XYZ file of C-alpha atoms in Angstrom:
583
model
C 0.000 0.000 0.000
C 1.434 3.611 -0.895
C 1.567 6.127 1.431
C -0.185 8.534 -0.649
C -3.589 5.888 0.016
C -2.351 5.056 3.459
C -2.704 8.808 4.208
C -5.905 9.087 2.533
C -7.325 6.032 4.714
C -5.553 7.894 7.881
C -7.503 11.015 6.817
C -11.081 8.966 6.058
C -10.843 7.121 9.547
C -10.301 10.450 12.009
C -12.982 12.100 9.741
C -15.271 9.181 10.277
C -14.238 9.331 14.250
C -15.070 12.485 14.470
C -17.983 12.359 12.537
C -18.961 9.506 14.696
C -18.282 11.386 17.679
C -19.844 14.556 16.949
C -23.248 12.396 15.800
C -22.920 9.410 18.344
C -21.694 10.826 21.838
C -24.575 13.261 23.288
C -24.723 14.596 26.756
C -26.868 13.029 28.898
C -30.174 16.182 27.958
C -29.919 15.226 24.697
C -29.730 11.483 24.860
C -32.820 11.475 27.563
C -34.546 13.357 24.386
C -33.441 11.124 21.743
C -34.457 8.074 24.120
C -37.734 9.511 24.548
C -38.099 10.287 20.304
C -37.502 6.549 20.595
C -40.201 5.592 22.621
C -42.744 7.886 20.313
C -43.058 10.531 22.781
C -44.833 13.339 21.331
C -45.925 15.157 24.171
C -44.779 16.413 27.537
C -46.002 18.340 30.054
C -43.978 19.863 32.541
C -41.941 23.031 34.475
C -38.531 24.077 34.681
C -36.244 25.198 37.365
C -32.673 24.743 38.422
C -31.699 21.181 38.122
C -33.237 20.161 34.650
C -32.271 23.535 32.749
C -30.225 21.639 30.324
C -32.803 18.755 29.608
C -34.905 22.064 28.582
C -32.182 23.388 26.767
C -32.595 20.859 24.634
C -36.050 20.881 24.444
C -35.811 24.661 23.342
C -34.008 22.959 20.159
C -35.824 19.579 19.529
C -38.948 19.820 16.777
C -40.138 15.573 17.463
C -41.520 16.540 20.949
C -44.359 19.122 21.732
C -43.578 20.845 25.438
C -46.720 22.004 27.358
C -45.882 24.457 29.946
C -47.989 23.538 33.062
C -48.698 26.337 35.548
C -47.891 23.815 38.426
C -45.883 20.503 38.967
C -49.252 18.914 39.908
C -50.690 20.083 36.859
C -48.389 18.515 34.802
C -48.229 14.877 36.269
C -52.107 14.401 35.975
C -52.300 16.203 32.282
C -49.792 13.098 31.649
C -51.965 11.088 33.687
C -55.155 12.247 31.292
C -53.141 11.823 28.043
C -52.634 7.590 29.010
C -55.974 7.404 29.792
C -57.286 8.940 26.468
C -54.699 7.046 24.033
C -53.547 4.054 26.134
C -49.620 5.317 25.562
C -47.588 6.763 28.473
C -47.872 10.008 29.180
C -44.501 11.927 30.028
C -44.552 14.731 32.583
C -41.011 16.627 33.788
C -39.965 18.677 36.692
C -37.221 20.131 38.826
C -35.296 18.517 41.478
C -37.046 19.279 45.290
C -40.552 21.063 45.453
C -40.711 20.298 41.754
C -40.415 16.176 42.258
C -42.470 16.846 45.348
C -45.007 18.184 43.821
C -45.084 15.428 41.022
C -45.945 12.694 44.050
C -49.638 13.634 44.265
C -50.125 12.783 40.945
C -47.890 9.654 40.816
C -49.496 8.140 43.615
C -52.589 8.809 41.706
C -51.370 7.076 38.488
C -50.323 4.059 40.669
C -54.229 3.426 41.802
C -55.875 3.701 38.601
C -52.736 1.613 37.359
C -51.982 4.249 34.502
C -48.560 3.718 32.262
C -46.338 7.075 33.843
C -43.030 8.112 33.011
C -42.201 10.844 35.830
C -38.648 12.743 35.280
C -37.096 14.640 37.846
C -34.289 16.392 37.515
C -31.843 16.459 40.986
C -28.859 18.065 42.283
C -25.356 17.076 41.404
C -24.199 13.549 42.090
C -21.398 15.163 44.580
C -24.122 17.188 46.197
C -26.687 13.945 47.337
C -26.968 13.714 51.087
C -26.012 16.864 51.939
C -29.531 18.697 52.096
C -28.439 20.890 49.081
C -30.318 23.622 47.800
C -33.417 22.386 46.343
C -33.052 18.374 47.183
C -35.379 15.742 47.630
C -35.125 11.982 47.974
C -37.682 11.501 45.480
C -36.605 8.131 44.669
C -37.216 7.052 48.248
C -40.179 9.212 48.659
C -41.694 7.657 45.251
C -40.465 3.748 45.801
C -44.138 3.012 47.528
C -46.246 4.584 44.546
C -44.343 3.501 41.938
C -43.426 0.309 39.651
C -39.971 1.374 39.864
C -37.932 4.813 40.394
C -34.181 4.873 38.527
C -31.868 7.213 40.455
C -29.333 7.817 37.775
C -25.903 7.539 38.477
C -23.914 6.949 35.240
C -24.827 9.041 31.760
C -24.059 5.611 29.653
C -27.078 3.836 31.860
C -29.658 6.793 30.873
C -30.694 5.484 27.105
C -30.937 2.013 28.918
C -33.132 3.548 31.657
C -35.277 4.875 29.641
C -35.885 1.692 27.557
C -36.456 0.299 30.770
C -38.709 2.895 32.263
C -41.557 3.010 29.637
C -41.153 -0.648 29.033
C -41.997 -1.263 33.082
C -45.076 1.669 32.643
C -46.934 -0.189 29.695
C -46.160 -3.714 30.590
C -48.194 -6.307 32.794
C -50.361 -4.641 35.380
C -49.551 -0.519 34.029
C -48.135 1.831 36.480
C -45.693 5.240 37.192
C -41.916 4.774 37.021
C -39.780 7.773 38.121
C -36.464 8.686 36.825
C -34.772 10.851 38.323
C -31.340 12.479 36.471
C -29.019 14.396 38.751
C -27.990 18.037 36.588
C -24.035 16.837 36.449
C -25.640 13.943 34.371
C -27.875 15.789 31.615
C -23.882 17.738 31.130
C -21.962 14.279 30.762
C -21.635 12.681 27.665
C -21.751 9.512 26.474
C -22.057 7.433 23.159
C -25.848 7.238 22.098
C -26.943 3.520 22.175
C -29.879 2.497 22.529
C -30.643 -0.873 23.303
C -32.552 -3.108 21.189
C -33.688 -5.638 23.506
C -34.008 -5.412 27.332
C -32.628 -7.816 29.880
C -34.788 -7.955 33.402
C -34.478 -10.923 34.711
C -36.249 -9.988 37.754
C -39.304 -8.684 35.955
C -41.742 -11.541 34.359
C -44.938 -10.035 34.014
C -46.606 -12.165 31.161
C -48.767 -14.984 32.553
C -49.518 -18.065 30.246
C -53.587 -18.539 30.425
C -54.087 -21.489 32.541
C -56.106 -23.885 30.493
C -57.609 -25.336 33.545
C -59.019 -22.711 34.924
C -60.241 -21.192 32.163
C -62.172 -24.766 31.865
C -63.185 -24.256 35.396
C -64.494 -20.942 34.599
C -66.473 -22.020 31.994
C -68.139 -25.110 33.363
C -69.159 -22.921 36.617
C -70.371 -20.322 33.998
C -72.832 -23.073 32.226
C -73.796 -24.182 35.510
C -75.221 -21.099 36.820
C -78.580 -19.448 37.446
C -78.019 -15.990 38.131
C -74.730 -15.021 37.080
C -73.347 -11.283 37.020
C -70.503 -10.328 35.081
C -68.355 -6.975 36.597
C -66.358 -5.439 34.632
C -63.206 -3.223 35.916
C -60.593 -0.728 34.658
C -58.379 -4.037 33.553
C -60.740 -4.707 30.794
C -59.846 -1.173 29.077
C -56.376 -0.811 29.806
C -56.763 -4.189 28.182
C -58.550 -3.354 25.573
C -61.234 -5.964 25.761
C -64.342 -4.612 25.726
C -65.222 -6.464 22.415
C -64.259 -9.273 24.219
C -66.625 -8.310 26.744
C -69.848 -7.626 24.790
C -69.003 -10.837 23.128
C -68.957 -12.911 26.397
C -72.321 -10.618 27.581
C -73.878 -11.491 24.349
C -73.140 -15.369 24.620
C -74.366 -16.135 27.999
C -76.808 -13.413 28.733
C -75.801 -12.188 31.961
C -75.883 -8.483 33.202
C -73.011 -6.437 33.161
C -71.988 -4.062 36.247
C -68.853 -1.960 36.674
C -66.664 -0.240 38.442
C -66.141 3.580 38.432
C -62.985 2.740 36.875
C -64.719 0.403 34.435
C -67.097 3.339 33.143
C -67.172 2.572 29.131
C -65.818 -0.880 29.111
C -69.632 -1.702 28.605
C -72.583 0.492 26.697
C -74.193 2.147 29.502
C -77.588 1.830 26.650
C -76.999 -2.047 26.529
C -79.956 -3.441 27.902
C -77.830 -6.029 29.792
C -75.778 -3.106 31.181
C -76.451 -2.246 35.661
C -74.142 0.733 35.708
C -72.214 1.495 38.337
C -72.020 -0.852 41.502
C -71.408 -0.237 44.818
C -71.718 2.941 47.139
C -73.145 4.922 45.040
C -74.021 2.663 42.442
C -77.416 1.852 41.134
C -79.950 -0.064 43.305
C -80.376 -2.859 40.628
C -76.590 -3.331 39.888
C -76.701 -3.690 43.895
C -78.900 -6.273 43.959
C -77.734 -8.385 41.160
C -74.496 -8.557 43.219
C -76.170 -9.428 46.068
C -77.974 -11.997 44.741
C -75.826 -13.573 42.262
C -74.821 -17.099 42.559
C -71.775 -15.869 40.154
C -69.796 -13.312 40.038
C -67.323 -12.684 37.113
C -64.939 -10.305 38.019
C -62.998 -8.615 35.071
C -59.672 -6.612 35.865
C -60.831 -5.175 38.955
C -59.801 -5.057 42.610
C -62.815 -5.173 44.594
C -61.929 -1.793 46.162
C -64.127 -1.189 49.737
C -65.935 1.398 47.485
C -67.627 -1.556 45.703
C -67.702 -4.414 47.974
C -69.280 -2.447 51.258
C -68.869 -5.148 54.209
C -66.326 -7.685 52.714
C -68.352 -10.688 54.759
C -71.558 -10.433 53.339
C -69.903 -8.830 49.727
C -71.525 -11.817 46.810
C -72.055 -13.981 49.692
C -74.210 -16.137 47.762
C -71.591 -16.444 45.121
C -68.723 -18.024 43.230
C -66.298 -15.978 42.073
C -64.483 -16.298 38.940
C -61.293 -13.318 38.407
C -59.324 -12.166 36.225
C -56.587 -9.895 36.503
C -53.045 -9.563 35.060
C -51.964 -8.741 38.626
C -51.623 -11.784 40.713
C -51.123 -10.094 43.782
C -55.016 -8.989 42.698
C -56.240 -12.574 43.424
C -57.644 -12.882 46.809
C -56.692 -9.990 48.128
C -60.014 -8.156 48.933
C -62.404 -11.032 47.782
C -61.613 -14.749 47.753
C -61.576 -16.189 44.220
C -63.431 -19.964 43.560
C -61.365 -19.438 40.384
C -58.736 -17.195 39.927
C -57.173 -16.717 36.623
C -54.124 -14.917 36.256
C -53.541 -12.952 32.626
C -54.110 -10.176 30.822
C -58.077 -9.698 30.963
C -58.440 -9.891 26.453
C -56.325 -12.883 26.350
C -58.173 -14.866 28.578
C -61.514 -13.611 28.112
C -60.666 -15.004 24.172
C -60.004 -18.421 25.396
C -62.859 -18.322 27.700
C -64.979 -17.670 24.757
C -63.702 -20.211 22.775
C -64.151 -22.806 25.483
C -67.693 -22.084 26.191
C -68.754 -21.487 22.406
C -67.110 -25.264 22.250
C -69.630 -26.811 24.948
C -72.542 -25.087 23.359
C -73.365 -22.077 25.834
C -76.631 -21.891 26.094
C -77.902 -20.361 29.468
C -81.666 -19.764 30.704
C -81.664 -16.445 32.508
C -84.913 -15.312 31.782
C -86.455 -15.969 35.588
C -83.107 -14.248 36.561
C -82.983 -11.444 33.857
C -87.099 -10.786 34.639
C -86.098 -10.040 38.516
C -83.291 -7.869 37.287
C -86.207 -5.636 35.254
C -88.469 -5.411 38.160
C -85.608 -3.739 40.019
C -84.905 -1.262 36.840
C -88.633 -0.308 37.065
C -88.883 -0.141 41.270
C -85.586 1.754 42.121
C -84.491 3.609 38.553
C -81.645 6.177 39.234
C -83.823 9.223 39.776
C -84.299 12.791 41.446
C -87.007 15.435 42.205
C -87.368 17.221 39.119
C -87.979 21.333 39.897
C -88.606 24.435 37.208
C -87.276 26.525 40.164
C -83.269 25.474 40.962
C -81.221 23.806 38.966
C -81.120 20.022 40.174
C -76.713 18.857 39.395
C -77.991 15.605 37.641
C -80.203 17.362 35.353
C -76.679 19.442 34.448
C -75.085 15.636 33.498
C -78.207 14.499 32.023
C -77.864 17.708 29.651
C -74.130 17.587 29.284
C -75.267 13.792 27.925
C -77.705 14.837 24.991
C -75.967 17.796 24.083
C -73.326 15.691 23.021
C -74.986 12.500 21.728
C -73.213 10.928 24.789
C -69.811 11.585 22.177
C -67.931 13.691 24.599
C -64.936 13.114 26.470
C -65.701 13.639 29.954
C -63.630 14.007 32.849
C -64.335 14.867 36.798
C -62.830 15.948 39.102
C -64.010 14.448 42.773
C -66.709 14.475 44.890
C -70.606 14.697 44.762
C -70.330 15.574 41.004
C -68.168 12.803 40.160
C -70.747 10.319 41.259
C -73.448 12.430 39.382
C -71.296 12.053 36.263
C -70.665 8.138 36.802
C -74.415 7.526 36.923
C -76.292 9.911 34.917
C -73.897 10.429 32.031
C -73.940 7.712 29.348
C -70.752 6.307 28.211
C -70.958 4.268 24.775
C -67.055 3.651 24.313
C -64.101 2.970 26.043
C -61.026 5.892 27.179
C -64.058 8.607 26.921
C -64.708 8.989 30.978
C -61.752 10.137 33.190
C -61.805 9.988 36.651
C -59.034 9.559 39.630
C -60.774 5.974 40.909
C -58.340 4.655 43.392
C -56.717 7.977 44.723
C -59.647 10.531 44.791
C -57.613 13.117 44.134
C -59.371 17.015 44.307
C -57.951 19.091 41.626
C -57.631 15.837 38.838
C -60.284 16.740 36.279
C -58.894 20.138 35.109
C -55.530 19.429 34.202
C -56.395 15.572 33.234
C -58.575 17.703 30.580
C -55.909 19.042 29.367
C -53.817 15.899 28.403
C -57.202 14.558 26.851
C -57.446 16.957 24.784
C -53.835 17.358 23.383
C -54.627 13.540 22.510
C -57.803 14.186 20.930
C -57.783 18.139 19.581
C -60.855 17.565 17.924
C -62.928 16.353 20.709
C -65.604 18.175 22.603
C -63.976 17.559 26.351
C -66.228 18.342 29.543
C -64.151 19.057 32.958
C -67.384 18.333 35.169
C -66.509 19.893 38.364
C -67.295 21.058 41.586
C -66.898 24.675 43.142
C -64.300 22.868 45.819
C -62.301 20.922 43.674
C -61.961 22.908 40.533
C -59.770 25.054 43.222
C -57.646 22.999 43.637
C -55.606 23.390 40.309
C -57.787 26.373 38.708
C -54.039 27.760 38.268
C -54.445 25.405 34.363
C -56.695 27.836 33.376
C -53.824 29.744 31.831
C -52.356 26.342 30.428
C -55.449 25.842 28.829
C -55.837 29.320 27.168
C -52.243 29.770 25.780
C -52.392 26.620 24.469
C -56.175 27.562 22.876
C -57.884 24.076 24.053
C -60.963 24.442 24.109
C -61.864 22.599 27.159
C -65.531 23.094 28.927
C -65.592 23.310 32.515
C -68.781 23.210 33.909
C -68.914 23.484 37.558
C -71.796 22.020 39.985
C -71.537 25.099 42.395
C -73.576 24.004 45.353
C -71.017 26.702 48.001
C -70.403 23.425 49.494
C -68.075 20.535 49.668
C -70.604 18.802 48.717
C -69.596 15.288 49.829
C -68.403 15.627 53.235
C -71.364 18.130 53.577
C -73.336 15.037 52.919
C -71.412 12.705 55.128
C -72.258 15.409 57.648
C -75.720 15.700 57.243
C -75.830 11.925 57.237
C -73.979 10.795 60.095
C -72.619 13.540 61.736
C -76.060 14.843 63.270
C -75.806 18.133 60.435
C -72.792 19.321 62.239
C -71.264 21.734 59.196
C -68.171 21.384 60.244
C -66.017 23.919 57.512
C -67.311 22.846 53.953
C -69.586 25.971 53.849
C -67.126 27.387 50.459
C -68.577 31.079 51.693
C -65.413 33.418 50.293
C -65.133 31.815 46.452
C -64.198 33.612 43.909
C -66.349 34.576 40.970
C -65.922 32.085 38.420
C -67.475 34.435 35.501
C -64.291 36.911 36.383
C -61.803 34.211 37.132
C -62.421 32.890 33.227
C -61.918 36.305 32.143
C -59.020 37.208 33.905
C -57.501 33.538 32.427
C -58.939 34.963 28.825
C -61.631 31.998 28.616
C -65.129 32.341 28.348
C -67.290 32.522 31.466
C -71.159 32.289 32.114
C -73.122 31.856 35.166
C -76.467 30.066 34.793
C -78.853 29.821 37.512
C -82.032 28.943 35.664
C -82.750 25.260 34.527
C -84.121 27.140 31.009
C -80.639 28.677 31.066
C -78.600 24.873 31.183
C -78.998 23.607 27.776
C -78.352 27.254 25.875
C -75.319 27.773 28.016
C -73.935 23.484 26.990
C -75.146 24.182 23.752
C -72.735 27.349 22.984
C -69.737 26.299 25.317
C -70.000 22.710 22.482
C -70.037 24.587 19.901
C -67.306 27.116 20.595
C -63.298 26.591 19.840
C -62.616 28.731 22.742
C -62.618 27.576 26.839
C -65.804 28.198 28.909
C -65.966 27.641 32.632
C -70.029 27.587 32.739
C -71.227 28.124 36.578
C -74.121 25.796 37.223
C -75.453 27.230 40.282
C -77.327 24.499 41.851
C -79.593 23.052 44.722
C -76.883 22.694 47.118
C -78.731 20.547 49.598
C -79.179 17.454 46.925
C -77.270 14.482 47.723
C -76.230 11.526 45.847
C -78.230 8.721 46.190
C -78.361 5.600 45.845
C -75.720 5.327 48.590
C -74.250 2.685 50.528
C -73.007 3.458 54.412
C -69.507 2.762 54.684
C -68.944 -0.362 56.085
C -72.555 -1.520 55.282
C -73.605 -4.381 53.034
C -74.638 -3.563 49.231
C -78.773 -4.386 50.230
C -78.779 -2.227 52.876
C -78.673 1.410 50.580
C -80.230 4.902 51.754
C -82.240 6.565 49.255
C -82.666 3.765 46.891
């Protein structure tokens, strides 16, 4: 070889190095970004402060990733927590090191109880400054290990691309869930060479479960075997995305269908086989069919004490066949006859198969004829009035104002149960609601992240006067970022929920939920820019919907209403499902 070409080689190999190098080795803010292009993240919501100003550095540069700018911390975890919910991906949310990861563990923890996919990133102080109660630092890793699948502390910038791989794989896999990562600010500086991996390695982590054969034969033989069967349907079945598979097992055998709050839209609430809602404030009939039923199919849920009242007497009369891709699910709250663990679509396909096989062929018409004369003797219902506005006529508005085609959210309290029961949900990811958690202050900012997933959507924020408080800061989110989000607020000057726990069993003692000293909601939407309207005459409800619908611009709509209405049906805490007030 001549020198002349062994130069020329010489010259192609340091340009390639360096062309490597200045392509391939990335500090740690821009491979976090270029991990998260990776994973198809469009969208994050977050705030910036000290310790993550170079992952936003970057972020001023990148054009892949949209960057909402959340008024609050808290804000931005449950917008993240909304945008899962409405597409089924992870939603992304990022803050600063101390009060900013802080602030993130409200939502987190919220995340972890519905069992929503979460990537949470934190940005921390310095590796050399941990443990020495720097400026602005938090354990958040410790303080999130409890409400989390897992939280990465990151301590080397050629882990991070692996971490992240890691992270959203653990968030959308087996039973869905927040993981944290938090990136100390010497780390987003460092760089590294840009690999990301192409197949993970977590030895530890197994969450696929083979469908038992066996037990899905069990299930099916004690399915053709019984006479009043129920079939309860929970969250699991739409982060699974089986609600075909549901109608299809409703439609073989027959049997009614009952959910969970976190189940709303799994099932048509129109289907004649459809209960709504069980347990404390669920619908007398869905109540009784529980209560009665000599089976009970439970579908990705938990039996949460919301639902099952007194755990001795929950189904009493009942086998119980569940499903749940979370082991740790099965017997927990409720003892299963026949537990089956697996992802909810999975097995309810092979229990199809097995029980189309046999020739299914139930006779529930004595069963399904007591189940009508309970629709016709305790309907959902409330004392109508031309006078004051009544909160479910708001719902029951909200619901044909939209051709029950809304997204709706909530945020919590009396209104949220209003919403679960009178608003009609045909589909699946359309009604949002903090289930496990109960978290005040959800439904506004959730809104927000259900919109950015669906800008073409009409999206309610059904609220009430305490909680849309809570994070009413997102007003501004929502108005810079024009979504035109309707927030229509049950304003009874009450918290209306303990008020009612009050009048209930605390001998009327108001003890502080009078809201006396709220601020004018008409002024606080136009000091934010949005629309605002206050309607105070049941004539006035369906104008007021009907323009807010129709308009590309945010309207908080005032709704003042009876504030001494209470939601009924309702079980007593601690009570047994039969024994409901007001049914």
């Amino acid at each position: 070889m001549s020198s002349a070409v062994l130069e020329e080689l010489q010259v192609r190999s340091r340009d390639d190095v360096n062309k490597a190098i200045k392509e391939e080795h990335l500090t740690g803010a821009q491979i976090l970004l270029k991990a998260l292009e990776k994973e198809g993240v469009e969208v994050i919501f977050g705030y910036p402060g000290g310790a993550n100003i170079p992952i936003y550095d970057e972020l001023y540069r990148t054009k892949n990733i949209t960057h909402i700018l959340t008024r609050h911390e808290q804000g931005a975890v449950h917008a993240a927590d909304g945008y899962a919910r409405a597409t089924g991906k992870p939603g992304v949310c990022l803050a600063t090191s101390g009060p900013g990861a802080t602030n993130l563990v409200t939502g987190i923890a919220n995340a972890y109880m519905d069992s929503i996919p979460l990537v949470a990133i934190t940005g921390q102080v310095a590796l050399g400054l941990l443990g020495r109660d720097s400026f602005q630092e938090a354990d958040i890793t410790g303080i999130t290990t409890p409400i989390t699948k897992y939280s990465y502390l990151v301590k080397d910038v050629r882990d991070l691309a692996r971490i992240v791989h890691e992270a959203f794989h653990l968030a959308t896999t087996g039973r869905p869930g927040p993981v944290l990562i938090d990136l100390p600010k010497d780390i987003t500086v460092q760089k590294a060479e840009f690999k990301y991996p192409p197949e993970l390695d977590l030895p530890g982590y197994k969450p696929r479960t083979m469908i038992n054969a066996a037990q899905i034969g069990k299930a099916a033989q004690a399915i053709l075997e019984a006479k009043r069967p129920v079939i309860f349907a929970g969250g699991g079945v739409i982060n699974a995305g089986a609600s075909k598979e549901l109608l299809a097992l409703a439609t073989l055998t027959g049997a009614p269908v009952t959910y969970s709050l976190m189940g709303k839209g799994a099932f048509p609430d129109a289907h004649p086989q459809c209960l709504g809602m069980v347990g404390m404030h669920g619908t007398a009939y869905a109540n009784y069919a529980v209560w009665e039923s000599d089976l009970l199919i439970g579908l990705g849920v938990r039996f949460d004490d919301r639902v099952t009242g007194k755990l001795s007497t929950f189904a009493s009369q009942a086998k119980v066949i569940h499903i749940d891709i979370d082991p740790a699910e099965l017997g927990k709250n409720v003892v299963a006859h026949v537990p089956i663990a697996g992802d909810v679509k999975e097995a309810l396909s092979e229990l199809l198969k097995v029980l189309k096989a046999k020739g299914c062929n139930l006779d529930l018409a004595s069963w399904r004829q007591k189940i009508d004369n309970w629709k016709r003797e305790y309907p959902l219902r409330y004392e109508k009035s031309g006078n004051v506005i009544k909160p479910q006529y708001v719902i029951e508005q909200i619901n044909e104002v939209t051709k029950g085609e809304a997204y709706i959210v909530t945020e919590v309290g009396q209104h949220q149960m209003w919403a679960a029961q009178y608003y009609q949900s045909s589909k699946p990811r359309t009604f949002f609601t903090s289930g496990g958690l109960g978290t005040m202050g959800f439904g506004l900012p959730a809104a927000m992240g259900v919109q950015m997933a669906h800008p073409e959507a009409v999206v309610f924020n059904i609220a009430g006067d305490g909680s849309i408080q809570m994070n009413s800061q997102e007003f501004a989110t929502i108005v810079h970022n024009k979504l035109p989000i309707n927030v229509a607020i049950l304003n009874n000057h009450y918290l209306g929920m303990v008020r009612q726990w009050q009048e209930l069993f605390f001998g009327k003692r108001y003890s502080h939920t009078d809201m006396t000293g709220q601020p004018d909601f008409v002024k606080l939407a136009e000091a934010y820019g949005a629309v605002g309207l206050r309607v105070e005459k049941p004539e006035d409800v369906r104008p007021a919907l009907e323009e807010a619908a129709a308009s590309p611009r945010a309207y908080i709509l005032d709704f003042v209403v009876d504030e001494s209405e209470n939601v009924f049906p309702m079980v007593p805490a601690g009570a047994s499902l039969n024994e409901m007030l007001g049914r």
